[in-house]
XYZ file of C-alpha atoms in Angstrom:
638
model
C 73.565 55.541 84.566
C 73.597 59.330 84.433
C 74.336 61.095 81.170
C 77.117 63.092 82.811
C 79.003 59.969 83.917
C 78.909 58.717 80.322
C 80.674 61.832 79.049
C 84.384 61.360 79.666
C 85.559 63.510 76.764
C 84.212 66.050 74.266
C 84.027 63.231 71.707
C 81.455 61.484 73.923
C 79.495 64.716 74.168
C 79.295 65.065 70.397
C 77.650 61.639 70.086
C 74.701 62.578 72.298
C 71.416 63.336 70.532
C 70.360 66.963 70.776
C 67.210 65.916 72.611
C 69.327 64.619 75.511
C 71.238 67.875 76.067
C 68.689 69.591 78.365
C 68.848 66.553 80.644
C 72.647 66.707 80.623
C 72.531 70.406 81.514
C 70.247 69.650 84.468
C 72.587 66.901 85.680
C 75.585 69.235 85.450
C 73.821 71.892 87.507
C 72.799 69.344 90.126
C 76.389 68.110 90.256
C 77.810 71.624 90.643
C 75.383 72.625 93.385
C 76.123 69.457 95.339
C 79.903 69.474 94.824
C 80.765 73.160 95.137
C 78.595 73.772 98.195
C 80.596 70.979 99.875
C 84.052 72.290 99.042
C 83.537 75.965 98.347
C 84.459 77.593 95.073
C 83.041 79.619 92.191
C 79.448 78.502 91.891
C 77.394 81.271 90.248
C 79.607 81.803 87.176
C 79.662 78.085 86.358
C 75.921 77.596 86.738
C 75.594 80.310 84.108
C 77.788 78.698 81.432
C 76.443 75.128 81.372
C 74.725 75.245 77.965
C 77.421 77.505 76.538
C 80.150 75.031 77.483
C 78.175 72.102 76.077
C 77.734 73.938 72.772
C 81.408 74.941 72.607
C 82.588 71.365 72.976
C 80.085 70.081 70.419
C 81.082 72.633 67.765
C 84.839 72.816 68.407
C 87.184 69.864 68.811
C 89.347 70.516 71.867
C 92.304 70.195 72.281
C 92.994 70.444 68.539
C 90.895 73.577 68.562
C 92.124 75.816 71.366
C 89.588 77.170 73.874
C 90.848 79.838 76.280
C 88.712 80.747 79.303
C 88.546 84.254 80.749
C 88.159 84.403 83.579
C 89.337 80.931 84.446
C 86.937 80.542 87.352
C 84.099 79.813 84.882
C 85.747 76.592 83.656
C 84.209 74.016 86.034
C 81.761 72.730 83.386
C 84.654 72.511 80.937
C 86.474 70.332 83.464
C 83.461 68.034 83.802
C 83.114 67.584 80.045
C 86.820 66.851 79.612
C 86.922 63.905 81.992
C 87.421 65.513 85.401
C 84.380 64.607 87.473
C 85.961 64.078 90.893
C 85.315 67.423 92.580
C 85.726 66.084 96.129
C 89.085 67.823 96.530
C 88.322 70.971 94.551
C 90.817 73.729 95.458
C 92.477 71.450 98.046
C 95.919 69.872 97.979
C 95.880 66.968 95.540
C 92.467 67.893 94.155
C 91.320 69.849 91.133
C 92.391 73.437 90.705
C 89.675 76.076 90.735
C 91.065 77.346 87.427
C 92.295 75.800 84.181
C 95.434 73.794 84.895
C 97.901 72.427 82.366
C 98.936 69.775 84.868
C 95.377 68.426 84.878
C 94.467 68.185 81.225
C 95.565 68.771 77.661
C 92.279 70.662 77.263
C 93.539 73.398 79.630
C 95.773 75.695 77.665
C 96.090 78.834 79.759
C 96.050 79.088 83.542
C 94.616 82.583 83.305
C 92.952 83.225 86.615
C 93.754 86.918 86.248
C 91.023 88.444 84.110
C 91.012 90.122 80.677
C 93.939 88.135 79.265
C 92.207 85.560 77.024
C 91.855 87.756 73.953
C 95.582 88.497 73.889
C 96.393 84.804 74.292
C 93.922 83.979 71.531
C 95.366 86.638 69.248
C 98.806 85.047 69.595
C 97.459 81.515 69.153
C 95.577 82.497 65.982
C 98.660 84.202 64.565
C 100.763 81.125 65.311
C 98.251 78.824 63.596
C 98.198 81.063 60.534
C 101.990 81.296 60.297
C 102.382 77.532 60.731
C 99.765 76.767 58.090
C 97.380 75.103 60.564
C 94.272 76.190 58.690
C 92.069 73.476 60.208
C 92.756 74.657 63.739
C 90.383 77.120 65.379
C 90.981 79.468 68.287
C 88.189 80.387 70.693
C 88.313 82.899 73.540
C 85.493 82.801 76.085
C 85.420 86.125 77.873
C 82.894 87.320 80.385
C 81.920 87.626 84.021
C 83.235 91.174 83.976
C 86.477 90.532 82.101
C 85.555 92.922 79.271
C 85.887 95.803 81.722
C 89.665 95.302 81.622
C 91.665 97.515 79.289
C 93.882 94.650 78.118
C 90.847 93.037 76.486
C 90.248 96.135 74.369
C 93.902 96.387 73.381
C 93.591 92.826 72.113
C 90.317 93.539 70.276
C 91.982 96.416 68.475
C 94.640 94.065 67.124
C 92.314 91.120 66.448
C 90.064 93.298 64.302
C 92.991 94.293 62.085
C 93.312 90.769 60.619
C 90.169 90.183 58.566
C 91.285 86.757 57.306
C 92.532 85.308 60.603
C 89.951 82.933 62.146
C 89.252 83.704 65.782
C 85.974 83.272 67.639
C 85.322 85.544 70.611
C 82.492 84.324 72.824
C 81.193 87.097 75.081
C 79.507 85.558 78.100
C 77.270 88.464 79.056
C 75.712 87.626 82.411
C 74.934 91.190 83.471
C 71.536 91.327 81.801
C 72.484 94.562 80.033
C 70.653 93.860 76.758
C 67.246 92.582 75.766
C 67.420 89.208 74.044
C 66.844 88.869 70.318
C 65.425 85.436 69.520
C 63.655 83.547 66.749
C 63.957 83.280 62.985
C 64.834 86.922 62.313
C 67.881 86.813 64.565
C 69.025 83.568 62.970
C 68.495 85.030 59.500
C 70.524 88.136 60.339
C 73.292 85.975 61.770
C 73.396 83.902 58.581
C 73.388 87.022 56.442
C 76.241 88.681 58.322
C 78.484 85.629 58.260
C 78.055 84.538 54.657
C 81.062 85.118 52.452
C 78.755 85.643 49.483
C 77.203 88.545 51.340
C 80.664 90.000 51.948
C 81.478 89.617 48.245
C 78.192 91.331 47.384
C 79.043 94.272 49.625
C 82.490 94.507 48.072
C 81.005 94.388 44.534
C 78.347 96.945 45.473
C 80.879 99.330 46.880
C 83.084 99.093 43.818
C 80.340 99.095 41.169
C 77.903 101.578 42.605
C 80.573 104.061 43.632
C 81.903 104.011 40.051
C 78.417 104.677 38.686
C 78.206 108.399 37.809
C 75.945 110.672 39.868
C 73.550 108.127 41.390
C 75.932 105.308 42.370
C 77.543 106.675 45.568
C 74.275 107.979 47.089
C 72.562 104.629 46.426
C 75.415 102.651 48.063
C 75.513 104.987 51.071
C 71.762 104.751 51.511
C 71.744 100.939 51.283
C 74.727 100.565 53.624
C 73.246 103.028 56.114
C 69.868 101.348 56.032
C 71.469 97.941 56.588
C 73.459 99.148 59.578
C 70.510 101.023 61.042
C 68.285 97.979 60.652
C 70.811 95.751 62.411
C 71.410 98.264 65.192
C 67.698 98.281 65.925
C 67.860 94.596 66.829
C 71.276 94.067 68.457
C 74.011 96.198 70.040
C 76.717 95.168 67.616
C 77.615 98.649 66.396
C 80.621 99.108 68.664
C 82.132 95.764 67.639
C 81.395 96.208 63.942
C 82.919 99.685 64.062
C 86.103 97.912 65.122
C 85.746 95.675 62.071
C 84.541 92.582 63.909
C 81.617 90.492 62.731
C 78.928 90.256 65.373
C 76.427 87.485 66.107
C 73.780 87.929 68.701
C 72.587 88.446 71.237
C 72.105 84.683 71.553
C 70.159 82.982 74.335
C 73.057 81.510 76.283
C 70.840 78.769 77.698
C 69.570 77.483 74.340
C 72.036 74.837 73.162
C 70.573 74.684 69.652
C 70.818 78.454 69.173
C 74.357 78.441 70.564
C 75.464 75.602 68.301
C 73.986 77.392 65.296
C 75.767 80.658 66.078
C 79.077 79.017 66.975
C 78.928 76.884 63.815
C 78.490 79.987 61.671
C 81.325 81.722 63.496
C 83.546 78.662 63.030
C 83.058 78.725 59.283
C 83.388 82.460 58.741
C 87.156 82.584 58.306
C 87.803 85.804 60.200
C 87.335 87.287 63.668
C 83.759 86.971 64.966
C 82.062 88.090 68.184
C 79.386 85.713 69.469
C 77.401 87.568 72.115
C 75.648 85.208 74.551
C 73.202 86.299 77.220
C 73.445 84.082 80.295
C 72.121 84.181 83.842
C 74.720 83.924 86.576
C 73.609 81.328 89.109
C 71.143 79.793 86.623
C 69.108 76.894 87.985
C 69.831 77.510 91.678
C 67.176 79.799 93.096
C 69.211 81.099 96.070
C 71.959 82.161 93.658
C 69.563 83.728 91.169
C 67.954 85.733 93.977
C 71.246 86.883 95.494
C 71.509 90.490 94.340
C 75.007 90.933 95.744
C 76.953 88.604 93.439
C 74.738 85.627 92.465
C 76.842 83.299 94.663
C 79.940 84.216 92.673
C 82.123 82.358 95.155
C 80.977 80.420 98.187
C 82.537 78.784 101.207
C 81.189 75.339 102.088
C 77.457 75.776 102.729
C 74.337 73.694 103.179
C 72.796 73.655 99.675
C 69.262 73.926 101.067
C 69.622 76.525 103.818
C 72.726 78.217 102.333
C 74.113 78.502 105.869
C 77.861 77.892 106.423
C 78.730 74.283 107.200
C 81.499 75.477 109.518
C 80.727 78.976 110.785
C 83.731 81.261 111.020
C 85.454 81.113 114.371
C 86.662 84.678 114.358
C 86.714 88.136 112.866
C 88.335 88.571 109.464
C 91.025 91.096 108.619
C 88.786 92.345 105.822
C 85.908 93.175 108.165
C 88.160 95.039 110.604
C 89.494 97.140 107.739
C 85.983 97.809 106.435
C 84.732 98.968 109.830
C 87.727 101.211 110.427
C 87.543 102.810 106.995
C 83.882 103.566 107.669
C 84.925 105.334 110.875
C 87.661 107.225 109.062
C 85.180 108.242 106.389
C 82.903 109.783 109.003
C 85.783 111.924 110.256
C 87.442 112.684 106.925
C 85.142 113.861 104.090
C 88.182 113.944 101.790
C 88.656 110.148 102.007
C 87.230 108.253 99.027
C 87.291 104.537 98.212
C 88.163 102.788 94.952
C 87.926 99.118 94.061
C 88.253 97.025 90.909
C 85.100 94.854 90.808
C 85.712 93.664 94.380
C 83.506 95.930 96.481
C 82.342 93.280 98.953
C 85.370 90.943 98.980
C 87.718 93.780 100.001
C 85.407 95.117 102.690
C 84.103 98.325 101.100
C 80.376 97.497 101.218
C 79.695 99.448 104.426
C 81.625 102.484 103.223
C 79.793 102.358 99.890
C 76.411 102.193 101.600
C 77.221 105.156 103.832
C 79.042 107.202 101.185
C 77.943 106.069 97.707
C 79.117 109.303 96.115
C 82.603 108.720 97.546
C 82.900 105.109 96.367
C 84.101 104.151 92.889
C 84.017 100.612 91.476
C 85.908 100.786 88.180
C 85.429 97.151 87.130
C 88.325 94.802 86.434
C 90.634 97.690 85.603
C 93.388 97.976 88.186
C 95.561 100.236 86.057
C 92.730 102.721 85.634
C 91.890 102.469 89.345
C 95.374 103.587 90.335
C 95.726 106.449 87.868
C 92.189 107.616 88.612
C 93.237 107.635 92.267
C 96.186 109.800 91.261
C 93.738 112.231 89.695
C 91.552 112.237 92.797
C 94.580 112.946 94.972
C 95.722 115.730 92.669
C 92.222 117.163 92.971
C 92.489 117.383 96.750
C 91.065 114.071 98.008
C 92.703 111.097 99.692
C 91.830 107.879 97.810
C 91.965 104.457 99.443
C 92.425 101.818 96.731
C 91.404 98.395 98.062
C 92.430 95.410 95.934
C 93.755 91.888 96.332
C 97.533 91.932 96.700
C 97.999 89.768 93.614
C 96.030 92.235 91.467
C 98.159 95.251 92.384
C 100.903 93.532 90.351
C 98.945 94.548 87.257
C 99.157 98.239 88.092
C 102.789 98.547 89.129
C 103.660 101.118 86.459
C 100.786 103.315 87.593
C 101.874 103.089 91.241
C 105.411 104.035 90.238
C 104.902 106.680 87.565
C 101.452 108.104 88.241
C 101.332 108.129 92.046
C 104.856 107.934 93.483
C 106.515 110.173 90.881
C 104.034 112.920 91.713
C 104.331 112.357 95.477
C 100.599 111.844 95.825
C 98.788 110.755 98.965
C 97.092 107.539 97.848
C 96.625 104.629 100.247
C 96.618 101.083 98.870
C 94.999 98.417 101.026
C 96.095 94.950 99.945
C 93.762 92.155 100.993
C 94.788 88.490 100.493
C 98.478 89.294 100.950
C 100.964 86.491 101.549
C 99.702 82.915 101.207
C 96.044 82.724 100.207
C 95.901 78.989 99.552
C 92.917 77.453 97.711
C 93.005 79.765 94.690
C 96.532 78.666 93.857
C 99.615 80.227 92.342
C 98.104 83.247 90.651
C 96.280 84.428 93.767
C 98.993 84.085 96.398
C 99.843 87.669 97.349
C 103.549 86.978 97.730
C 105.006 89.545 95.360
C 103.920 92.937 96.707
C 106.636 93.557 99.295
C 109.307 92.755 96.705
C 107.791 94.733 93.837
C 107.009 97.785 95.960
C 110.488 97.958 97.524
C 111.769 99.748 94.420
C 109.168 102.557 94.515
C 110.763 105.779 95.796
C 108.976 107.381 98.716
C 106.424 104.612 99.158
C 105.675 103.539 102.756
C 104.495 100.013 103.487
C 102.837 98.735 106.661
C 102.187 95.131 107.693
C 99.967 95.066 110.807
C 100.246 92.085 113.145
C 96.812 92.308 114.774
C 93.504 94.178 114.657
C 94.670 97.079 116.823
C 97.680 97.622 114.585
C 95.530 97.444 111.439
C 93.304 100.194 112.766
C 96.258 102.316 113.855
C 98.292 101.837 110.692
C 95.346 102.516 108.391
C 94.920 105.870 110.117
C 98.648 106.544 109.918
C 98.516 105.734 106.200
C 95.684 108.106 105.321
C 97.446 110.874 107.256
C 100.284 110.798 104.699
C 99.582 113.386 102.008
C 102.848 113.465 100.070
C 103.574 109.816 99.225
C 101.819 106.531 98.463
C 101.163 104.290 101.460
C 100.346 100.585 101.575
C 98.669 98.486 104.265
C 98.663 94.719 103.692
C 96.963 91.811 105.462
C 96.090 88.170 104.727
C 92.926 86.236 103.941
C 92.327 84.874 107.416
C 90.683 85.466 110.752
C 92.533 87.797 113.097
C 94.278 86.170 116.012
C 94.583 87.580 119.519
C 96.231 90.932 120.122
C 100.029 90.873 120.287
C 101.025 93.673 122.654
C 104.426 95.339 122.552
C 106.597 95.505 125.657
C 108.238 98.698 124.395
C 108.723 100.795 121.281
C 112.158 101.841 120.060
C 111.873 104.462 117.347
C 109.034 103.092 115.243
C 109.838 99.452 116.046
C 107.750 97.437 118.497
C 109.621 95.053 120.778
C 107.359 92.070 121.406
C 109.541 89.814 123.554
C 112.988 89.462 125.089
C 113.972 86.020 126.359
C 117.183 87.037 128.104
C 119.172 89.908 129.571
C 121.586 89.926 126.631
C 119.712 88.407 123.660
C 121.870 86.989 120.881
C 119.332 86.683 118.061
C 117.189 89.508 116.703
C 114.075 88.010 115.176
C 112.411 90.567 112.855
C 108.836 89.477 112.202
C 106.664 91.067 109.509
C 102.924 91.405 110.030
C 101.146 88.186 110.919
C 104.415 86.260 111.259
C 104.691 87.864 114.721
C 102.821 84.960 116.318
C 105.191 82.431 114.721
C 108.149 84.542 115.865
C 106.964 84.527 119.477
C 106.480 80.754 119.416
C 109.909 80.339 117.834
C 111.602 82.489 120.486
C 110.280 80.260 123.272
C 111.436 77.135 121.457
C 114.842 78.682 120.833
C 115.230 79.436 124.534
C 114.853 75.730 125.205
C 117.754 75.253 122.784
C 119.914 77.708 124.698
C 119.485 80.768 122.426
C 118.184 84.072 123.751
C 116.122 86.164 121.392
C 114.586 89.591 120.901
C 111.407 89.528 118.790
C 110.479 92.786 117.084
C 107.814 94.031 114.690
C 108.993 96.930 112.480
C 105.325 97.895 111.797
C 106.320 99.976 108.748
C 108.634 97.727 106.743
C 109.436 100.283 104.039
C 111.443 102.337 104.596
C 113.488 100.406 107.150
C 113.270 102.219 110.469
C 116.674 103.673 111.555
C 116.178 102.002 114.930
C 116.456 98.559 113.380
C 120.195 98.670 112.506
C 120.890 99.999 116.015
C 118.980 97.062 117.505
C 120.790 94.664 115.197
C 124.156 95.968 116.393
C 123.267 94.733 119.889
C 122.834 91.143 118.649
C 125.003 88.487 117.000
C 122.503 87.257 114.385
C 119.494 88.793 112.632
C 116.740 86.583 111.179
C 113.845 88.140 109.282
C 110.490 86.400 108.764
C 107.950 87.441 106.114
C 105.049 85.876 104.184
C 106.452 87.215 100.919
C 108.936 85.869 98.422
C 112.452 85.758 99.838
C 113.906 87.644 96.882
C 113.941 91.416 97.207
C 111.522 91.615 100.111
C 111.764 92.964 103.645
C 114.693 90.720 104.594
C 116.721 92.032 101.666
C 115.870 95.616 102.646
C 116.890 95.014 106.260
C 120.202 93.483 105.154
C 120.867 96.504 102.932
C 120.025 98.889 105.784
C 122.533 97.115 108.041
C 125.241 97.377 105.393
C 124.480 101.060 104.864
C 124.779 101.622 108.626
C 128.063 99.643 108.785
C 126.481 97.072 111.098
C 128.420 93.877 110.476
C 125.950 91.338 111.810
C 124.924 88.346 109.673
C 121.357 88.419 108.332
C 119.336 85.385 107.302
C 115.985 85.672 105.497
C 112.997 83.388 106.030
C 110.093 83.711 103.621
C 108.232 82.026 100.830
C 110.287 80.219 98.187
C 110.424 82.141 94.940
C 108.201 79.744 93.044
C 104.548 79.309 92.102
C 102.895 77.568 95.028
C 100.111 75.111 94.251
C 96.603 75.280 95.712
C 96.269 74.076 99.286
C 95.015 75.371 102.621
C 96.832 78.474 103.900
C 97.998 76.608 107.017
C 99.371 73.740 104.938
C 101.421 76.097 102.798
C 102.764 78.032 105.792
C 103.857 74.781 107.415
C 105.372 73.494 104.185
C 107.380 76.694 103.705
C 108.638 76.786 107.291
C 106.724 79.853 108.436
C 105.134 78.326 111.550
C 106.666 78.731 115.009
C 108.318 75.324 114.823
C 109.637 75.972 111.320
C 111.051 79.376 112.189
C 112.690 77.975 115.342
C 114.265 75.039 113.509
C 115.713 77.198 110.736
C 116.922 79.886 113.145
C 118.565 77.300 115.395
C 120.382 75.862 112.375
C 121.645 79.331 111.417
C 122.741 80.042 114.997
C 124.571 76.752 115.466
C 126.515 77.449 112.285
C 127.214 81.135 112.908
C 127.467 81.034 116.714
C 129.259 77.733 117.392
C 130.067 78.745 120.961
C 126.409 79.004 121.907
C 123.387 76.728 122.169
C 122.832 73.150 123.290
C 124.042 70.060 121.438
C 122.006 69.023 118.430
C 118.641 67.520 119.283
C 115.157 67.844 117.972
C 113.238 70.940 118.951
C 110.357 70.267 121.359
C 106.870 70.240 119.927
C 104.733 73.327 120.276
């Protein structure tokens, strides 16, 4: 029987002899490599926190003690040690989430798959415990894998440091190899010294007594205090944290369970906020990951664990790669174009641009707010920034888009990868909010290309705008075949007409064009004629669209965005403003947090396939146009 299979809870883990823990760590790594290469997921970060997670659950008693993970994608080992060892459906419908999930376990407190939030959560949890008199309850925030580059983390640290008597343990998982490791008896002695209350009382006595001693007292205290701080700074980079008023332990070897347990035990007993700085190796124990200079196998698709080749090679070209290639071409023509990303250089397709133009590429870390306002500065300085982020992460920088870019009428282009339904990463990563949030930004122009040709064209149109923010959005998917237009009216592409006098105007946004074309053919079989159009730029609404609507009896909009406040709502408002009295119905994603599943599964479930769009449109038409259509019957299969 394996050790791992015998650990069904943290209580089981605490009964294991210390001598068995290296074997357990090896088994966990073997499990992760086997399981995650089968399903895909975040591999490198979790290989790096095996010993750290073991030590955390041996020192702290979850769920009574609260452990918050930041970012949440480094919680796979935590899942294993809290009784969740079936990874066969990881990130798939019905399987484990790739992040902490309250629905899965009482040990998962915060579903924080957006980075840099754990310290603020922990600050609130520690305050609540103090106010409720829960003095035996500890709060731990595990932050790392880049999350300390986010400004929110430092706002939280500023507040945490202000409460000297409020217990809170901050574990910094430092996997960037920025500092040399301090190991051995001296480091352990310094850790004990810095976290002993007697030592704190001695310092307090020394300050009071020596500074009251005439003439020689203050210089002696200053000299001793300065020597102590200088001595500590020579061994560990704690100065910044201690200047904030936080006790600092480390650096600790993050792969030495005994050293980790010792440091965490001292932090647990200190009675105030403590930083425990752990040095870990991302991808630890899996040579291909350790040797991958790009991202240490941060996230992988299903691969062969021995060859590291994809199990199912991609069948097409991704939206991301088309964007990356086109931006590279634009960069060659436009020396004023610069690129900005927030710790996502490769995932958003900027690697080629960065290689060609390193001086024009800026990776600001997990700091979307700074990325946007820095872009505003670049634009004010005479450049045209292209800010490439996941759609879900632009939510974090809305104020900066509104007040720093749009208010100043600056030419900044935002490229939103992973827009609409993303699928396996779950609720927090679905990019279904951008077209609603951005509708309220004055002057902003938003494009949703339907195919590769349109992406190339609309990216170029976007960077040509110098007096307003522009947005180009596309999904996490391979690009389908080109969808040619039969004509263009104003700025609106007409994709299909199924009759001489079409009754239904089907307004498709971006990649929903393919579903709209399928739906139009199915609707024709039901006796409804349709015009399918792609507005291309969905904000502002093109003036041609109300004129087209006036020629039809029903307008149905289709978008892979939340139904509330999105493109459909904007189109309906534009028709009202133009006094076009044609009913409008909106198809889109339900305004709820969608669980993790494959993108195709979620699109089918939410009615955004050709069959789903046809069925819903036919129902609208039969209600609103009772004189038209065939008697009720099931729509034919695609």
